Amino acid sequence: MAFRRRNKSYPFFSQEFLIQNHADIVFSLVIFILIGLMFEATAKTAILFIQPQYNVTTLSPEGEVTLYHYGWKDCATILFYFFIAIILHAVVQEYLLDKVNRRLHLSKSKNTKFNESGQLCVFHLVSSVWSFYILITEGYLLHPSSLWENYPHVHLRFQVKFFYLTQLAYWLHALPELYFQKVRKEEISRQLQYICLYLLHISAAYLLNLSRVGLVLLFLQYVSELGFHIARLLYFTDENHQKMFDMWAVSFVFTRMSTLTLMFLSVGFGLSRAENQGLDLDMGNFNTVLIRMTVLLLVCLTQSWLLWKFIRFQLRRWREFRHEQAVRKKAATKQPLRPLKRDSREFKCDSGALWNRNKRN
């Protein structure tokens, strides 16, 4: 299964060989794990990588329900879907984004941003639809108080745990992709910032048993980011598309305000009035004043930093727009006057008349 066209062969295990064939190498590892399911001796080990572990069967009014909690074996599952994310990244890049890039003929800097927005647009679209489906089926939107009631939320349904594992796998895969995609040094620091922020917040929500609040916040964030990357893709295809950025600006501010309101309502107000106060690692209870204040401080600092970057971005756009308007006005007022062109016949007639007049005199 070849993902990229090979115009030149490189020595085995060289840097260019790994970059050009990393998807094929990872695909071979995935096939190797899947083959392990076919044999009884290796099936138990292979299932650790594919299926979420730590399942518990409980009785409910609906009947027997299988719930899950987290543990160290989740690392194996995250590793497997880390490989899957690398393969899907290569598929989207090869069969979708590269074909569009050949038609647009973008510069190197715009090409890097176009690939970044294309990949994130696909991911945010899938994740926002998936998280919205979970919120609807679990009833978190219809009953907002369920976000903090009956804390700690140790036991998760399959779709909730699988969602968090795939989220962690995707953002972990984004780290080596900076090397595989040969991202410019100027772009690495910017991309590392939001990758690490996503990993920090998703891990905190998963490990602190704040999965319900985390689902709502991720849904709001992904919808907002989806609008931004769609606007940037449209801008690269035609620079006259600016209205999408204005729509994204409104959704961005709404997302920041909704995030802060929801965190103070659920963590600052809801968990502070819960009966089970204290730290209990066995029960998965992290409802202490110190942890609540740390979580709120982390979210507030992140939202403040995002708003600061947003204001700088809008000011830069406003200055560029004013500069373009000033240049156009100067060009309109300083248009050179075109010289009047006389017909060659008129010139001949005038010169002939002048000659005859001089001759008579």
Short mmCIF file of C-alpha atoms in Angstrom, two decimals:
data_model
loop_
_atom_site.label_atom_id
_atom_site.label_comp_id
_atom_site.label_asym_id
_atom_site.label_seq_id
_atom_site.Cartn_x
_atom_site.Cartn_y
_atom_site.Cartn_z
CA MET A 1 0.00 0.00 0.00
CA ALA A 2 1.90 3.03 -1.30
CA PHE A 3 0.74 6.46 -0.19
CA ARG A 4 3.19 8.67 -2.08
CA ARG A 5 4.72 8.66 -5.51
CA ARG A 6 8.38 7.84 -5.33
CA ASN A 7 10.47 9.77 -7.82
CA LYS A 8 13.73 8.75 -6.20
CA SER A 9 14.88 5.86 -4.03
CA TYR A 10 16.74 6.56 -0.79
CA PRO A 11 18.96 4.31 1.39
CA PHE A 12 17.11 2.23 3.97
CA PHE A 13 16.48 3.90 7.33
CA SER A 14 17.83 7.22 6.10
CA GLN A 15 15.99 10.40 7.02
CA GLU A 16 14.36 10.84 3.62
CA PHE A 17 13.43 7.15 3.50
CA LEU A 18 11.58 7.37 6.83
CA ILE A 19 9.81 10.59 5.83
CA GLN A 20 8.70 9.25 2.46
CA ASN A 21 7.67 5.79 3.70
CA HIS A 22 6.49 6.45 7.27
CA ALA A 23 2.84 5.70 6.44
CA ASP A 24 3.74 2.36 4.83
CA ILE A 25 5.89 1.39 7.82
CA VAL A 26 3.11 2.24 10.27
CA PHE A 27 0.58 0.39 8.11
CA SER A 28 2.76 -2.73 8.36
CA LEU A 29 2.75 -2.44 12.16
CA VAL A 30 -1.06 -2.20 12.18
CA ILE A 31 -1.34 -5.29 9.97
CA PHE A 32 1.05 -7.11 12.30
CA ILE A 33 -1.19 -6.33 15.30
CA LEU A 34 -4.32 -7.37 13.42
CA ILE A 35 -2.72 -10.67 12.43
CA GLY A 36 -2.16 -11.33 16.13
CA LEU A 37 -5.94 -11.62 16.54
CA MET A 38 -5.95 -14.73 14.36
CA PHE A 39 -3.90 -16.84 16.77
CA GLU A 40 -5.02 -17.91 20.22
CA ALA A 41 -1.60 -17.40 21.79
CA THR A 42 -1.40 -13.73 20.74
CA ALA A 43 -5.09 -12.78 20.64
CA LYS A 44 -5.18 -11.57 24.27
CA THR A 45 -2.20 -9.33 23.70
CA ALA A 46 -3.46 -7.98 20.38
CA ILE A 47 -6.88 -7.13 21.84
CA LEU A 48 -5.17 -4.76 24.30
CA PHE A 49 -4.23 -2.51 21.37
CA ILE A 50 -7.60 -2.56 19.61
CA GLN A 51 -10.35 -2.62 22.23
CA PRO A 52 -10.67 -0.34 25.30
CA GLN A 53 -9.94 -2.17 28.54
CA TYR A 54 -11.20 -2.08 32.15
CA ASN A 55 -14.83 -2.90 31.44
CA VAL A 56 -17.31 -3.46 34.27
CA THR A 57 -20.82 -4.88 33.85
CA THR A 58 -23.48 -3.28 36.05
CA LEU A 59 -27.24 -3.62 36.40
CA SER A 60 -29.50 -0.72 35.45
CA PRO A 61 -33.22 -0.25 34.75
CA GLU A 62 -32.40 -0.87 31.10
CA GLY A 63 -30.66 -4.16 31.91
CA GLU A 64 -26.99 -5.07 31.98
CA VAL A 65 -24.75 -2.17 30.94
CA THR A 66 -21.01 -2.38 30.26
CA LEU A 67 -19.07 0.60 31.59
CA TYR A 68 -15.36 1.43 31.46
CA HIS A 69 -12.79 3.23 33.58
CA TYR A 70 -9.22 4.23 32.81
CA GLY A 71 -5.91 2.53 33.62
CA TRP A 72 -2.38 2.06 32.36
CA LYS A 73 -3.50 -0.40 29.66
CA ASP A 74 -5.10 2.51 27.85
CA CYS A 75 -1.60 3.43 26.67
CA ALA A 76 -1.58 0.38 24.38
CA THR A 77 -4.95 1.36 22.88
CA ILE A 78 -3.78 4.94 22.40
CA LEU A 79 -0.64 3.64 20.65
CA PHE A 80 -2.68 1.57 18.17
CA TYR A 81 -4.96 4.47 17.24
CA PHE A 82 -1.89 6.69 17.14
CA PHE A 83 -0.78 4.49 14.22
CA ILE A 84 -4.26 4.67 12.67
CA ALA A 85 -4.17 8.49 12.85
CA ILE A 86 -0.84 8.57 10.99
CA ILE A 87 -2.29 6.37 8.22
CA LEU A 88 -5.45 8.49 7.90
CA HIS A 89 -3.32 11.63 7.85
CA ALA A 90 -1.35 10.26 4.90
CA VAL A 91 -4.54 9.23 3.08
CA VAL A 92 -6.09 12.70 3.40
CA GLN A 93 -2.82 14.35 2.38
CA GLU A 94 -2.20 12.15 -0.66
CA TYR A 95 -5.68 11.70 -2.10
CA LEU A 96 -7.25 15.06 -1.22
CA LEU A 97 -4.94 17.91 -0.26
CA ASP A 98 -2.08 17.23 -2.67
CA LYS A 99 -4.47 17.14 -5.63
CA VAL A 100 -5.93 20.51 -4.63
CA ASN A 101 -2.44 21.97 -4.09
CA ARG A 102 -1.40 21.11 -7.63
CA ARG A 103 -4.28 23.19 -8.99
CA LEU A 104 -3.83 26.20 -6.71
CA HIS A 105 -0.03 26.63 -7.16
CA LEU A 106 0.48 28.12 -3.70
CA SER A 107 3.74 29.33 -2.22
CA LYS A 108 5.60 27.21 0.35
CA SER A 109 4.31 29.16 3.35
CA LYS A 110 0.71 29.13 2.10
CA ASN A 111 1.06 25.47 1.13
CA THR A 112 2.03 24.55 4.71
CA LYS A 113 -0.92 26.46 6.16
CA PHE A 114 -3.28 25.01 3.56
CA ASN A 115 -2.25 21.45 4.48
CA GLU A 116 -2.59 22.24 8.18
CA SER A 117 -6.08 23.70 7.75
CA GLY A 118 -7.12 20.84 5.47
CA GLN A 119 -6.11 18.18 7.98
CA LEU A 120 -7.64 20.00 10.95
CA CYS A 121 -10.81 20.77 9.01
CA VAL A 122 -11.43 17.05 8.47
CA PHE A 123 -10.58 16.23 12.09
CA HIS A 124 -12.70 19.02 13.61
CA LEU A 125 -15.65 18.10 11.42
CA VAL A 126 -15.57 14.44 12.47
CA SER A 127 -14.90 15.24 16.14
CA SER A 128 -17.61 17.92 16.41
CA VAL A 129 -20.25 15.63 14.87
CA TRP A 130 -19.10 12.71 17.04
CA SER A 131 -19.07 14.74 20.28
CA PHE A 132 -22.48 16.25 19.48
CA TYR A 133 -23.88 12.73 18.95
CA ILE A 134 -22.51 11.64 22.34
CA LEU A 135 -23.96 14.70 24.07
CA ILE A 136 -27.38 14.00 22.59
CA THR A 137 -27.43 10.25 23.32
CA GLU A 138 -26.07 10.67 26.85
CA GLY A 139 -28.52 13.48 27.62
CA TYR A 140 -25.94 16.01 28.80
CA LEU A 141 -27.45 18.90 26.80
CA LEU A 142 -30.99 18.32 28.03
CA HIS A 143 -29.86 18.00 31.65
CA PRO A 144 -26.95 20.42 32.27
CA SER A 145 -26.87 19.60 35.98
CA SER A 146 -25.67 16.09 35.06
CA LEU A 147 -22.30 17.64 34.19
CA TRP A 148 -21.42 17.88 37.90
CA GLU A 149 -23.99 15.73 39.69
CA ASN A 150 -22.91 12.30 40.98
CA TYR A 151 -19.24 13.23 40.71
CA PRO A 152 -16.80 11.46 40.30
CA HIS A 153 -17.80 10.13 36.88
CA VAL A 154 -15.47 7.16 37.04
CA HIS A 155 -17.44 4.76 34.86
CA LEU A 156 -17.85 5.74 31.22
CA ARG A 157 -19.80 4.28 28.38
CA PHE A 158 -17.90 2.73 25.49
CA GLN A 159 -18.43 5.66 23.10
CA VAL A 160 -17.25 8.21 25.68
CA LYS A 161 -14.05 6.35 26.55
CA PHE A 162 -13.30 5.54 22.93
CA PHE A 163 -13.77 9.20 22.04
CA TYR A 164 -11.21 10.32 24.62
CA LEU A 165 -8.69 7.65 23.60
CA THR A 166 -8.90 8.63 19.93
CA GLN A 167 -8.59 12.31 20.82
CA LEU A 168 -5.39 11.67 22.73
CA ALA A 169 -4.09 9.47 19.91
CA TYR A 170 -4.75 12.12 17.28
CA TRP A 171 -3.02 14.97 19.11
CA LEU A 172 -0.08 12.72 19.97
CA HIS A 173 0.28 11.79 16.30
CA ALA A 174 0.46 15.50 15.44
CA LEU A 175 3.89 15.69 17.13
CA PRO A 176 5.82 13.36 14.76
CA GLU A 177 3.85 14.76 11.82
CA LEU A 178 5.74 18.02 12.30
CA TYR A 179 8.84 16.04 11.28
CA PHE A 180 7.21 13.90 8.60
CA GLN A 181 5.59 16.90 6.88
CA LYS A 182 8.80 18.97 7.04
CA VAL A 183 7.08 21.88 8.74
CA ARG A 184 9.06 25.12 8.66
CA LYS A 185 10.88 26.16 11.84
CA GLU A 186 8.79 29.33 12.04
CA GLU A 187 5.60 27.26 12.16
CA ILE A 188 6.75 24.56 14.59
CA SER A 189 6.52 26.69 17.74
CA ARG A 190 3.02 27.90 16.87
CA GLN A 191 1.73 24.39 16.16
CA LEU A 192 3.40 22.96 19.25
CA GLN A 193 1.53 25.47 21.39
CA TYR A 194 -1.97 24.36 20.47
CA ILE A 195 -1.02 20.66 20.28
CA CYS A 196 0.30 20.72 23.85
CA LEU A 197 -2.72 22.70 25.05
CA TYR A 198 -5.11 20.13 23.57
CA LEU A 199 -3.16 17.25 25.13
CA LEU A 200 -3.07 18.98 28.52
CA HIS A 201 -6.79 19.78 28.65
CA ILE A 202 -8.00 16.44 27.27
CA SER A 203 -5.73 14.49 29.62
CA ALA A 204 -6.86 16.57 32.61
CA ALA A 205 -10.55 16.01 31.81
CA TYR A 206 -9.98 12.28 31.32
CA LEU A 207 -7.79 11.64 34.39
CA LEU A 208 -9.69 13.93 36.78
CA ASN A 209 -13.01 12.28 35.82
CA LEU A 210 -14.37 15.51 34.33
CA SER A 211 -15.28 13.75 31.10
CA ARG A 212 -18.78 15.23 30.84
CA VAL A 213 -17.65 18.84 31.11
CA GLY A 214 -14.75 18.06 28.80
CA LEU A 215 -17.10 16.74 26.12
CA VAL A 216 -19.11 19.96 26.04
CA LEU A 217 -15.99 22.13 25.97
CA LEU A 218 -14.42 20.08 23.18
CA PHE A 219 -17.60 20.33 21.13
CA LEU A 220 -17.65 24.13 21.45
CA GLN A 221 -13.94 24.39 20.67
CA TYR A 222 -14.07 22.10 17.64
CA VAL A 223 -17.05 23.91 16.10
CA SER A 224 -15.26 27.25 16.49
CA GLU A 225 -12.00 25.92 15.04
CA LEU A 226 -13.88 24.27 12.17
CA GLY A 227 -15.20 27.67 11.13
CA PHE A 228 -11.71 29.18 11.23
CA HIS A 229 -10.09 26.51 9.07
CA ILE A 230 -12.94 26.58 6.54
CA ALA A 231 -12.48 30.36 6.30
CA ARG A 232 -8.74 29.96 5.78
CA LEU A 233 -9.21 27.31 3.08
CA LEU A 234 -11.63 29.60 1.23
CA TYR A 235 -9.17 32.48 1.59
CA PHE A 236 -6.38 30.44 -0.02
CA THR A 237 -8.60 29.55 -2.97
CA ASP A 238 -9.76 33.17 -3.41
CA GLU A 239 -8.41 36.06 -1.35
CA ASN A 240 -11.69 37.95 -1.73
CA HIS A 241 -13.38 35.53 0.69
CA GLN A 242 -13.24 37.54 3.92
CA LYS A 243 -16.78 37.22 5.28
CA MET A 244 -16.13 33.78 6.76
CA PHE A 245 -13.50 35.28 9.05
CA ASP A 246 -16.10 37.71 10.39
CA MET A 247 -18.50 34.85 11.09
CA TRP A 248 -15.71 32.92 12.79
CA ALA A 249 -14.87 35.97 14.95
CA VAL A 250 -18.40 35.98 16.37
CA SER A 251 -18.30 32.24 17.09
CA PHE A 252 -14.83 32.56 18.65
CA VAL A 253 -15.94 35.17 21.19
CA PHE A 254 -19.10 33.17 21.93
CA THR A 255 -17.02 30.02 22.53
CA ARG A 256 -14.69 31.81 24.95
CA MET A 257 -17.57 33.25 26.96
CA SER A 258 -19.45 29.92 26.96
CA THR A 259 -16.35 28.04 28.09
CA LEU A 260 -15.70 30.34 31.04
CA THR A 261 -19.36 30.36 32.06
CA LEU A 262 -19.63 26.58 31.91
CA MET A 263 -16.43 26.02 33.89
CA PHE A 264 -17.43 28.39 36.69
CA LEU A 265 -20.92 26.88 36.77
CA SER A 266 -19.83 23.24 36.87
CA VAL A 267 -16.46 23.29 38.67
CA GLY A 268 -16.67 26.50 40.69
CA PHE A 269 -20.32 26.23 41.70
CA GLY A 270 -21.51 22.64 41.16
CA LEU A 271 -18.56 20.65 42.54
CA SER A 272 -18.04 23.05 45.45
CA ARG A 273 -21.53 22.17 46.76
CA ALA A 274 -21.14 18.41 46.29
CA GLU A 275 -21.19 16.22 49.39
CA ASN A 276 -18.11 14.14 48.57
CA GLN A 277 -15.38 16.67 49.25
CA GLY A 278 -11.78 15.48 49.53
CA LEU A 279 -9.11 13.53 47.67
CA ASP A 280 -9.66 9.79 47.20
CA LEU A 281 -7.50 8.16 44.54
CA ASP A 282 -9.18 4.76 44.88
CA MET A 283 -12.63 6.22 44.23
CA GLY A 284 -11.32 8.64 41.63
CA ASN A 285 -12.46 11.66 43.60
CA PHE A 286 -10.42 14.85 43.04
CA ASN A 287 -12.95 17.28 44.45
CA THR A 288 -10.70 19.49 46.56
CA VAL A 289 -10.38 23.26 46.70
CA LEU A 290 -6.80 23.18 45.42
CA ILE A 291 -7.62 21.01 42.38
CA ARG A 292 -10.75 23.00 41.56
CA MET A 293 -8.85 26.29 41.71
CA THR A 294 -6.02 24.84 39.61
CA VAL A 295 -8.45 23.65 36.93
CA LEU A 296 -10.24 27.00 36.86
CA LEU A 297 -6.96 28.90 36.73
CA LEU A 298 -5.71 26.71 33.86
CA VAL A 299 -8.88 27.26 31.83
CA CYS A 300 -8.97 31.00 32.54
CA LEU A 301 -5.33 31.48 31.53
CA THR A 302 -5.86 29.48 28.33
CA GLN A 303 -8.98 31.45 27.37
CA SER A 304 -7.25 34.75 28.15
CA TRP A 305 -4.27 33.78 26.02
CA LEU A 306 -6.55 32.79 23.13
CA LEU A 307 -8.44 36.09 23.38
CA TRP A 308 -5.16 38.01 23.39
CA LYS A 309 -4.04 36.23 20.22
CA PHE A 310 -7.45 36.82 18.67
CA ILE A 311 -7.30 40.57 19.36
CA ARG A 312 -3.81 40.77 17.83
CA PHE A 313 -5.03 38.87 14.78
CA GLN A 314 -7.99 41.20 14.30
CA LEU A 315 -5.83 44.31 14.74
CA ARG A 316 -3.38 43.02 12.15
CA ARG A 317 -6.22 42.36 9.71
CA TRP A 318 -7.63 45.86 10.34
CA ARG A 319 -4.24 47.49 9.72
CA GLU A 320 -3.73 45.53 6.49
CA PHE A 321 -7.21 46.52 5.33
CA ARG A 322 -6.58 50.22 6.09
CA HIS A 323 -3.23 50.05 4.31
CA GLU A 324 -4.81 48.52 1.21
CA GLN A 325 -7.53 51.17 1.21
CA ALA A 326 -4.93 53.95 1.47
CA VAL A 327 -2.89 52.52 -1.39
CA ARG A 328 -5.97 52.30 -3.60
CA LYS A 329 -6.94 55.90 -2.87
CA LYS A 330 -3.44 57.14 -3.72
CA ALA A 331 -3.44 55.15 -6.93
CA ALA A 332 -6.84 56.60 -7.87
CA THR A 333 -5.82 60.25 -7.21
CA LYS A 334 -2.40 60.04 -8.90
CA GLN A 335 -3.42 58.59 -12.25
CA PRO A 336 -1.18 60.14 -14.99
CA LEU A 337 -2.88 62.20 -17.71
CA ARG A 338 -2.75 60.49 -21.08
CA PRO A 339 -1.23 62.65 -23.89
CA LEU A 340 -3.53 63.52 -26.77
CA LYS A 341 -2.70 61.62 -29.92
CA ARG A 342 -3.03 63.48 -33.17
CA ASP A 343 -3.79 61.71 -36.37
CA SER A 344 -0.94 61.43 -38.84
CA ARG A 345 -3.23 62.75 -41.60
CA GLU A 346 -3.90 65.93 -39.65
CA PHE A 347 -0.16 66.39 -39.15
CA LYS A 348 0.47 66.04 -42.91
CA CYS A 349 -2.30 68.50 -43.74
CA ASP A 350 -0.97 71.09 -41.27
CA SER A 351 2.61 70.77 -42.53
CA GLY A 352 1.45 71.09 -46.21
CA ALA A 353 -0.54 74.21 -45.47
CA LEU A 354 2.42 75.75 -43.66
CA TRP A 355 4.70 75.02 -46.65
CA ASN A 356 2.34 76.62 -49.15
CA ARG A 357 1.98 79.70 -46.96
CA ASN A 358 5.72 80.14 -46.72
CA LYS A 359 6.07 79.68 -50.47
CA ARG A 360 3.55 82.44 -51.24
CA ASN A 361 5.30 84.82 -48.95
#
